[in-house]
Structure formats: C-alpha cells, structure tokens
Amino acid sequence: MINKKNIYKFIVSFQSILISSMIPVNIPVPSIENIYKIIEIPINYQIPTVIFLTLIFSGEFIRIIYAIYIFIGLFFLPIFFDGGSLGYLMTPNFGYLIGIFPLIGIINILNKKNNLSFIKFIKYSLTALIIMHFTGISYFTLQLLIFNKPNLILYNFGLYTLNKIPYQIISLVPVYLSIYLINKYKLKK
C-alpha cells in the first residue's frame, strides 16, 4: 500500500544506501610530518547502513529498495562505488553486491525476533557477512574460471575479502549501539 509513511521510508532508505555506497571510510591519525595523516580504510558505509536499515524497517522492504538500487546502477546511472552500467557485471565487486540480498535476509530474521542482544546481533551479523563474502567469492571464482584466469583467485580473495572483512566486523559495533539507543528511546515513549 502506498502511503505517505512508505514514501518517506523509501526516500530515506534509498538515499541512505546510495550515499553510504559512495563515502569511503577515512581515519585521521597523528603524524610526525604533519599534524595528522588520513588513512583510507578499504570499505565504505554501505554494509553497516543496510544492516541498520534492515533492523529499523523490514527486510522485505529493504530488499525491494536494494533491488531498485542495483537496477538503477546497472541500467541508468553509475551509482556503485566503482561506477556502474552493465559492464559492472564483469567486475568482482558485483558478486558482493548480490551477496547483500542474503545478508538482508539473515539480518531480517534477527529483526523479527524482537530480542536484540549484543551476542545475537554479532552472531547473526557475522553469519550474514560470511554468506555475503561467500557469494562474492563464488561469483569472482566462477568469473575467473570462465575467463581462464584461475591464478587470480587468491589475489581477489585477499583483495576483496581478507582486506575488508575485519573492518566490516568492527563497523558492526556502531550499528549495534545505534539500534540499541533507538530501541531504548522507543521504550521511554
């Protein structure tokens, strides 16, 4: 049913996914040469944002929003982190974009339980991240085998999974704290 509330949810969710996919994570650290040095972390805010939105809204709703995001990125505008268009299907990154669909499903199971503890959140989130990465690994492995480049499988595994998953695990903590504070605020009302 289309109503004002669903339109607002759509706008907030779509814009959040779109903006979070384009913002890299940078951390300023003290430096001897300068006042501080900026270190770029090899992730963006898209996965924490999708987990956050799935816990706030329903997984079914976020799946629809994410499918629209993929459709627009493939056919209309280059809105993915590294570009867009149908040529993006040939990059290893696309497997990880597809892997966000099962991630949404697993986090939605946690959302339906209405009993959010830190241990459950970490358990479901880690499972979701592992399945998302497994989907991405399967996608680029199939791609490399089709194009007869099996020697790049370990390189891509290191670049797209081992390089990113520790930071994605660390990014779960602020997501949990945000959801915890939102739930606490809801209970006060």
mmCIF file of N, CA, C and O in Angstrom, residues 111-188:
data_model
loop_
_atom_site.group_PDB
_atom_site.id
_atom_site.type_symbol
_atom_site.label_atom_id
_atom_site.label_comp_id
_atom_site.label_asym_id
_atom_site.label_seq_id
_atom_site.Cartn_x
_atom_site.Cartn_y
_atom_site.Cartn_z
ATOM 1 N N ASN A 111 15.712 -9.288 13.093
ATOM 2 C CA ASN A 111 14.741 -8.205 13.264
ATOM 3 C C ASN A 111 13.388 -8.742 13.716
ATOM 4 O O ASN A 111 12.707 -8.137 14.539
ATOM 5 N N LYS A 112 12.978 -9.892 13.192
ATOM 6 C CA LYS A 112 11.676 -10.455 13.532
ATOM 7 C C LYS A 112 11.637 -11.034 14.934
ATOM 8 O O LYS A 112 10.568 -11.194 15.510
ATOM 9 N N LYS A 113 12.795 -11.363 15.511
ATOM 10 C CA LYS A 113 12.816 -11.953 16.852
ATOM 11 C C LYS A 113 12.506 -10.936 17.947
ATOM 12 O O LYS A 113 12.130 -11.315 19.045
ATOM 13 N N ASN A 114 12.703 -9.644 17.663
ATOM 14 C CA ASN A 114 12.428 -8.570 18.621
ATOM 15 C C ASN A 114 13.148 -8.742 19.948
ATOM 16 O O ASN A 114 12.688 -8.289 20.983
ATOM 17 N N ASN A 115 14.244 -9.453 19.952
ATOM 18 C CA ASN A 115 15.034 -9.635 21.160
ATOM 19 C C ASN A 115 16.492 -9.410 20.785
ATOM 20 O O ASN A 115 17.227 -10.344 20.548
ATOM 21 N N LEU A 116 16.878 -8.148 20.718
ATOM 22 C CA LEU A 116 18.199 -7.793 20.220
ATOM 23 C C LEU A 116 19.195 -7.704 21.369
ATOM 24 O O LEU A 116 19.180 -6.761 22.141
ATOM 25 N N SER A 117 20.028 -8.707 21.476
ATOM 26 C CA SER A 117 21.146 -8.645 22.415
ATOM 27 C C SER A 117 22.428 -8.526 21.596
ATOM 28 O O SER A 117 22.444 -8.841 20.402
ATOM 29 N N PHE A 118 23.494 -8.079 22.233
ATOM 30 C CA PHE A 118 24.753 -7.891 21.513
ATOM 31 C C PHE A 118 25.262 -9.219 20.955
ATOM 32 O O PHE A 118 25.726 -9.276 19.817
ATOM 33 N N ILE A 119 25.152 -10.279 21.730
ATOM 34 C CA ILE A 119 25.637 -11.595 21.283
ATOM 35 C C ILE A 119 24.847 -12.071 20.066
ATOM 36 O O ILE A 119 25.433 -12.535 19.079
ATOM 37 N N LYS A 120 23.514 -11.959 20.105
ATOM 38 C CA LYS A 120 22.695 -12.365 18.956
ATOM 39 C C LYS A 120 23.004 -11.499 17.737
ATOM 40 O O LYS A 120 23.090 -11.993 16.623
ATOM 41 N N PHE A 121 23.151 -10.198 17.966
ATOM 42 C CA PHE A 121 23.456 -9.298 16.863
ATOM 43 C C PHE A 121 24.775 -9.679 16.186
ATOM 44 O O PHE A 121 24.853 -9.765 14.965
ATOM 45 N N ILE A 122 25.802 -9.912 16.979
ATOM 46 C CA ILE A 122 27.111 -10.287 16.417
ATOM 47 C C ILE A 122 27.018 -11.634 15.716
ATOM 48 O O ILE A 122 27.551 -11.814 14.607
ATOM 49 N N LYS A 123 26.311 -12.588 16.314
ATOM 50 C CA LYS A 123 26.180 -13.925 15.704
ATOM 51 C C LYS A 123 25.493 -13.844 14.341
ATOM 52 O O LYS A 123 26.008 -14.362 13.339
ATOM 53 N N TYR A 124 24.368 -13.175 14.280
ATOM 54 C CA TYR A 124 23.637 -13.061 13.008
ATOM 55 C C TYR A 124 24.402 -12.200 12.000
ATOM 56 O O TYR A 124 24.428 -12.507 10.809
ATOM 57 N N SER A 125 25.014 -11.128 12.473
ATOM 58 C CA SER A 125 25.747 -10.247 11.568
ATOM 59 C C SER A 125 26.975 -10.938 10.987
ATOM 60 O O SER A 125 27.271 -10.790 9.797
ATOM 61 N N LEU A 126 27.704 -11.676 11.815
ATOM 62 C CA LEU A 126 28.864 -12.416 11.301
ATOM 63 C C LEU A 126 28.438 -13.477 10.297
ATOM 64 O O LEU A 126 29.093 -13.651 9.257
ATOM 65 N N THR A 127 27.358 -14.170 10.598
ATOM 66 C CA THR A 127 26.838 -15.160 9.649
ATOM 67 C C THR A 127 26.461 -14.484 8.338
ATOM 68 O O THR A 127 26.794 -14.976 7.255
ATOM 69 N N ALA A 128 25.796 -13.348 8.427
ATOM 70 C CA ALA A 128 25.385 -12.614 7.226
ATOM 71 C C ALA A 128 26.595 -12.136 6.433
ATOM 72 O O ALA A 128 26.628 -12.258 5.199
ATOM 73 N N LEU A 129 27.607 -11.616 7.118
ATOM 74 C CA LEU A 129 28.821 -11.167 6.431
ATOM 75 C C LEU A 129 29.544 -12.327 5.745
ATOM 76 O O LEU A 129 30.022 -12.197 4.616
ATOM 77 N N ILE A 130 29.626 -13.458 6.429
ATOM 78 C CA ILE A 130 30.301 -14.625 5.849
ATOM 79 C C ILE A 130 29.564 -15.098 4.601
ATOM 80 O O ILE A 130 30.181 -15.395 3.575
ATOM 81 N N ILE A 131 28.245 -15.148 4.650
ATOM 82 C CA ILE A 131 27.475 -15.579 3.483
ATOM 83 C C ILE A 131 27.593 -14.548 2.353
ATOM 84 O O ILE A 131 27.709 -14.924 1.184
ATOM 85 N N MET A 132 27.595 -13.263 2.695
ATOM 86 C CA MET A 132 27.787 -12.242 1.665
ATOM 87 C C MET A 132 29.148 -12.402 0.990
ATOM 88 O O MET A 132 29.260 -12.365 -0.233
ATOM 89 N N HIS A 133 30.180 -12.620 1.787
ATOM 90 C CA HIS A 133 31.516 -12.804 1.216
ATOM 91 C C HIS A 133 31.609 -14.117 0.433
ATOM 92 O O HIS A 133 32.272 -14.169 -0.604
ATOM 93 N N PHE A 134 30.960 -15.152 0.907
ATOM 94 C CA PHE A 134 30.955 -16.418 0.168
ATOM 95 C C PHE A 134 30.298 -16.238 -1.203
ATOM 96 O O PHE A 134 30.774 -16.769 -2.209
ATOM 97 N N THR A 135 29.227 -15.456 -1.254
ATOM 98 C CA THR A 135 28.569 -15.158 -2.534
ATOM 99 C C THR A 135 29.516 -14.400 -3.451
ATOM 100 O O THR A 135 29.645 -14.719 -4.635
ATOM 101 N N GLY A 136 30.195 -13.393 -2.907
ATOM 102 C CA GLY A 136 31.152 -12.626 -3.700
ATOM 103 C C GLY A 136 32.310 -13.486 -4.185
ATOM 104 O O GLY A 136 32.733 -13.390 -5.347
ATOM 105 N N ILE A 137 32.833 -14.342 -3.314
ATOM 106 C CA ILE A 137 33.937 -15.238 -3.689
ATOM 107 C C ILE A 137 33.487 -16.206 -4.771
ATOM 108 O O ILE A 137 34.209 -16.441 -5.751
ATOM 109 N N SER A 138 32.295 -16.762 -4.612
ATOM 110 C CA SER A 138 31.772 -17.692 -5.627
ATOM 111 C C SER A 138 31.621 -16.992 -6.974
ATOM 112 O O SER A 138 31.956 -17.562 -8.019
ATOM 113 N N TYR A 139 31.147 -15.765 -6.953
ATOM 114 C CA TYR A 139 30.933 -15.001 -8.192
ATOM 115 C C TYR A 139 32.254 -14.747 -8.910
ATOM 116 O O TYR A 139 32.391 -15.025 -10.097
ATOM 117 N N PHE A 140 33.254 -14.219 -8.181
ATOM 118 C CA PHE A 140 34.503 -13.925 -8.893
ATOM 119 C C PHE A 140 35.278 -15.188 -9.233
ATOM 120 O O PHE A 140 36.001 -15.223 -10.229
ATOM 121 N N THR A 141 35.130 -16.268 -8.468
ATOM 122 C CA THR A 141 35.784 -17.531 -8.824
ATOM 123 C C THR A 141 35.190 -18.082 -10.111
ATOM 124 O O THR A 141 35.938 -18.502 -11.009
ATOM 125 N N LEU A 142 33.881 -18.074 -10.214
ATOM 126 C CA LEU A 142 33.228 -18.514 -11.449
ATOM 127 C C LEU A 142 33.668 -17.654 -12.630
ATOM 128 O O LEU A 142 33.982 -18.165 -13.706
ATOM 129 N N GLN A 143 33.716 -16.359 -12.409
ATOM 130 C CA GLN A 143 34.163 -15.429 -13.452
ATOM 131 C C GLN A 143 35.582 -15.755 -13.915
ATOM 132 O O GLN A 143 35.863 -15.819 -15.111
ATOM 133 N N LEU A 144 36.478 -15.941 -12.956
ATOM 134 C CA LEU A 144 37.879 -16.203 -13.309
ATOM 135 C C LEU A 144 38.058 -17.560 -13.973
ATOM 136 O O LEU A 144 38.914 -17.712 -14.848
ATOM 137 N N LEU A 145 37.253 -18.525 -13.576
ATOM 138 C CA LEU A 145 37.341 -19.838 -14.233
ATOM 139 C C LEU A 145 36.799 -19.771 -15.665
ATOM 140 O O LEU A 145 37.354 -20.392 -16.572
ATOM 141 N N ILE A 146 35.733 -19.010 -15.863
ATOM 142 C CA ILE A 146 35.187 -18.856 -17.220
ATOM 143 C C ILE A 146 36.197 -18.168 -18.133
ATOM 144 O O ILE A 146 36.371 -18.553 -19.276
ATOM 145 N N PHE A 147 36.888 -17.158 -17.603
ATOM 146 C CA PHE A 147 37.853 -16.425 -18.417
ATOM 147 C C PHE A 147 39.263 -17.017 -18.341
ATOM 148 O O PHE A 147 40.224 -16.385 -18.761
ATOM 149 N N ASN A 148 39.363 -18.220 -17.780
ATOM 150 C CA ASN A 148 40.606 -18.988 -17.740
ATOM 151 C C ASN A 148 41.735 -18.211 -17.046
ATOM 152 O O ASN A 148 42.852 -18.128 -17.543
ATOM 153 N N LYS A 149 41.431 -17.642 -15.891
ATOM 154 C CA LYS A 149 42.438 -16.931 -15.097
ATOM 155 C C LYS A 149 42.399 -17.411 -13.643
ATOM 156 O O LYS A 149 42.227 -16.612 -12.722
ATOM 157 N N PRO A 150 42.560 -18.732 -13.411
ATOM 158 C CA PRO A 150 42.466 -19.241 -12.038
ATOM 159 C C PRO A 150 43.585 -18.743 -11.127
ATOM 160 O O PRO A 150 43.454 -18.800 -9.911
ATOM 161 N N ASN A 151 44.686 -18.245 -11.709
ATOM 162 C CA ASN A 151 45.781 -17.758 -10.879
ATOM 163 C C ASN A 151 45.416 -16.479 -10.115
ATOM 164 O O ASN A 151 46.095 -16.106 -9.169
ATOM 165 N N LEU A 152 44.337 -15.797 -10.472
ATOM 166 C CA LEU A 152 43.919 -14.569 -9.792
ATOM 167 C C LEU A 152 42.924 -14.808 -8.653
ATOM 168 O O LEU A 152 42.524 -13.860 -7.981
ATOM 169 N N ILE A 153 42.536 -16.055 -8.438
ATOM 170 C CA ILE A 153 41.528 -16.340 -7.406
ATOM 171 C C ILE A 153 42.040 -15.939 -6.022
ATOM 172 O O ILE A 153 41.342 -15.240 -5.275
ATOM 173 N N LEU A 154 43.246 -16.342 -5.659
ATOM 174 C CA LEU A 154 43.778 -15.991 -4.339
ATOM 175 C C LEU A 154 44.014 -14.483 -4.210
ATOM 176 O O LEU A 154 43.799 -13.905 -3.141
ATOM 177 N N TYR A 155 44.465 -13.863 -5.281
ATOM 178 C CA TYR A 155 44.664 -12.410 -5.265
ATOM 179 C C TYR A 155 43.337 -11.696 -4.983
ATOM 180 O O TYR A 155 43.263 -10.816 -4.124
ATOM 181 N N ASN A 156 42.279 -12.067 -5.700
ATOM 182 C CA ASN A 156 40.962 -11.443 -5.492
ATOM 183 C C ASN A 156 40.405 -11.769 -4.115
ATOM 184 O O ASN A 156 39.754 -10.930 -3.491
ATOM 185 N N PHE A 157 40.665 -12.977 -3.623
ATOM 186 C CA PHE A 157 40.216 -13.352 -2.284
ATOM 187 C C PHE A 157 40.851 -12.427 -1.243
ATOM 188 O O PHE A 157 40.178 -11.931 -0.339
ATOM 189 N N GLY A 158 42.135 -12.174 -1.384
ATOM 190 C CA GLY A 158 42.814 -11.274 -0.458
ATOM 191 C C GLY A 158 42.344 -9.843 -0.595
ATOM 192 O O GLY A 158 42.132 -9.141 0.393
ATOM 193 N N LEU A 159 42.167 -9.394 -1.845
ATOM 194 C CA LEU A 159 41.800 -8.003 -2.103
ATOM 195 C C LEU A 159 40.366 -7.684 -1.697
ATOM 196 O O LEU A 159 40.092 -6.629 -1.119
ATOM 197 N N TYR A 160 39.434 -8.589 -1.985
ATOM 198 C CA TYR A 160 38.016 -8.285 -1.778
ATOM 199 C C TYR A 160 37.424 -8.854 -0.493
ATOM 200 O O TYR A 160 36.367 -8.407 -0.067
ATOM 201 N N THR A 161 38.078 -9.840 0.109
ATOM 202 C CA THR A 161 37.522 -10.417 1.332
ATOM 203 C C THR A 161 38.444 -10.208 2.525
ATOM 204 O O THR A 161 38.069 -9.552 3.494
ATOM 205 N N LEU A 162 39.645 -10.759 2.474
ATOM 206 C CA LEU A 162 40.539 -10.665 3.631
ATOM 207 C C LEU A 162 40.892 -9.218 3.961
ATOM 208 O O LEU A 162 41.097 -8.881 5.130
ATOM 209 N N ASN A 163 40.944 -8.385 2.968
ATOM 210 C CA ASN A 163 41.280 -6.984 3.160
ATOM 211 C C ASN A 163 40.137 -6.199 3.802
ATOM 212 O O ASN A 163 40.379 -5.212 4.490
ATOM 213 N N LYS A 164 38.901 -6.628 3.613
ATOM 214 C CA LYS A 164 37.748 -5.830 4.038
ATOM 215 C C LYS A 164 37.004 -6.377 5.254
ATOM 216 O O LYS A 164 36.424 -5.608 6.013
ATOM 217 N N ILE A 165 36.978 -7.677 5.434
ATOM 218 C CA ILE A 165 36.105 -8.248 6.464
ATOM 219 C C ILE A 165 36.468 -7.816 7.889
ATOM 220 O O ILE A 165 35.561 -7.597 8.702
ATOM 221 N N PRO A 166 37.749 -7.624 8.247
ATOM 222 C CA PRO A 166 37.994 -7.140 9.619
ATOM 223 C C PRO A 166 37.366 -5.772 9.885
ATOM 224 O O PRO A 166 36.803 -5.534 10.960
ATOM 225 N N TYR A 167 37.449 -4.880 8.913
ATOM 226 C CA TYR A 167 36.856 -3.550 9.076
ATOM 227 C C TYR A 167 35.334 -3.619 9.104
ATOM 228 O O TYR A 167 34.682 -2.851 9.818
ATOM 229 N N GLN A 168 34.762 -4.532 8.336
ATOM 230 C CA GLN A 168 33.306 -4.686 8.350
ATOM 231 C C GLN A 168 32.833 -5.231 9.688
ATOM 232 O O GLN A 168 31.770 -4.835 10.175
ATOM 233 N N ILE A 169 33.631 -6.103 10.297
ATOM 234 C CA ILE A 169 33.273 -6.621 11.625
ATOM 235 C C ILE A 169 33.340 -5.495 12.655
ATOM 236 O O ILE A 169 32.445 -5.353 13.494
ATOM 237 N N ILE A 170 34.378 -4.679 12.587
ATOM 238 C CA ILE A 170 34.497 -3.544 13.515
ATOM 239 C C ILE A 170 33.335 -2.564 13.330
ATOM 240 O O ILE A 170 32.829 -2.003 14.302
ATOM 241 N N SER A 171 32.876 -2.398 12.087
ATOM 242 C CA SER A 171 31.783 -1.449 11.835
ATOM 243 C C SER A 171 30.443 -1.928 12.386
ATOM 244 O O SER A 171 29.478 -1.158 12.421
ATOM 245 N N LEU A 172 30.365 -3.165 12.848
ATOM 246 C CA LEU A 172 29.117 -3.666 13.439
ATOM 247 C C LEU A 172 28.843 -3.039 14.805
ATOM 248 O O LEU A 172 27.684 -2.899 15.205
ATOM 249 N N VAL A 173 29.890 -2.660 15.517
ATOM 250 C CA VAL A 173 29.713 -2.113 16.868
ATOM 251 C C VAL A 173 28.908 -0.809 16.852
ATOM 252 O O VAL A 173 27.935 -0.683 17.605
ATOM 253 N N PRO A 174 29.262 0.187 16.009
ATOM 254 C CA PRO A 174 28.422 1.400 15.990
ATOM 255 C C PRO A 174 26.986 1.137 15.525
ATOM 256 O O PRO A 174 26.056 1.816 15.983
ATOM 257 N N VAL A 175 26.803 0.154 14.651
ATOM 258 C CA VAL A 175 25.441 -0.180 14.207
ATOM 259 C C VAL A 175 24.639 -0.693 15.397
ATOM 260 O O VAL A 175 23.505 -0.260 15.630
ATOM 261 N N TYR A 176 25.235 -1.601 16.170
ATOM 262 C CA TYR A 176 24.529 -2.133 17.338
ATOM 263 C C TYR A 176 24.221 -1.012 18.340
ATOM 264 O O TYR A 176 23.107 -0.947 18.871
ATOM 265 N N LEU A 177 25.200 -0.156 18.598
ATOM 266 C CA LEU A 177 24.969 0.933 19.551
ATOM 267 C C LEU A 177 23.845 1.854 19.086
ATOM 268 O O LEU A 177 23.017 2.285 19.893
ATOM 269 N N SER A 178 23.798 2.141 17.806
ATOM 270 C CA SER A 178 22.726 2.992 17.265
ATOM 271 C C SER A 178 21.362 2.337 17.443
ATOM 272 O O SER A 178 20.406 2.975 17.879
ATOM 273 N N ILE A 179 21.269 1.065 17.093
ATOM 274 C CA ILE A 179 19.996 0.343 17.235
ATOM 275 C C ILE A 179 19.610 0.237 18.712
ATOM 276 O O ILE A 179 18.439 0.400 19.077
ATOM 277 N N TYR A 180 20.582 -0.018 19.565
ATOM 278 C CA TYR A 180 20.315 -0.112 20.994
ATOM 279 C C TYR A 180 19.735 1.201 21.529
ATOM 280 O O TYR A 180 18.747 1.200 22.267
ATOM 281 N N LEU A 181 20.342 2.312 21.136
ATOM 282 C CA LEU A 181 19.858 3.618 21.596
ATOM 283 C C LEU A 181 18.471 3.940 21.028
ATOM 284 O O LEU A 181 17.628 4.504 21.734
ATOM 285 N N ILE A 182 18.231 3.580 19.789
ATOM 286 C CA ILE A 182 16.904 3.807 19.194
ATOM 287 C C ILE A 182 15.853 2.980 19.924
ATOM 288 O O ILE A 182 14.774 3.485 20.257
ATOM 289 N N ASN A 183 16.148 1.713 20.207
ATOM 290 C CA ASN A 183 15.197 0.862 20.930
ATOM 291 C C ASN A 183 14.972 1.377 22.354
ATOM 292 O O ASN A 183 13.851 1.338 22.864
ATOM 293 N N LYS A 184 16.012 1.847 22.990
ATOM 294 C CA LYS A 184 15.875 2.386 24.341
ATOM 295 C C LYS A 184 14.994 3.643 24.331
ATOM 296 O O LYS A 184 14.166 3.848 25.205
ATOM 297 N N TYR A 185 15.191 4.476 23.328
ATOM 298 C CA TYR A 185 14.368 5.688 23.182
ATOM 299 C C TYR A 185 12.910 5.332 22.926
ATOM 300 O O TYR A 185 12.000 5.963 23.469
ATOM 301 N N LYS A 186 12.663 4.287 22.111
ATOM 302 C CA LYS A 186 11.288 3.858 21.841
ATOM 303 C C LYS A 186 10.587 3.377 23.115
ATOM 304 O O LYS A 186 9.407 3.608 23.297
ATOM 305 N N LEU A 187 11.331 2.673 23.983
ATOM 306 C CA LEU A 187 10.744 2.163 25.198
ATOM 307 C C LEU A 187 10.360 3.284 26.179
ATOM 308 O O LEU A 187 9.440 3.146 26.963
ATOM 309 N N LYS A 188 11.100 4.389 26.131
ATOM 310 C CA LYS A 188 10.790 5.503 27.022
ATOM 311 C C LYS A 188 9.493 6.188 26.637
ATOM 312 O O LYS A 188 8.828 6.775 27.457
#
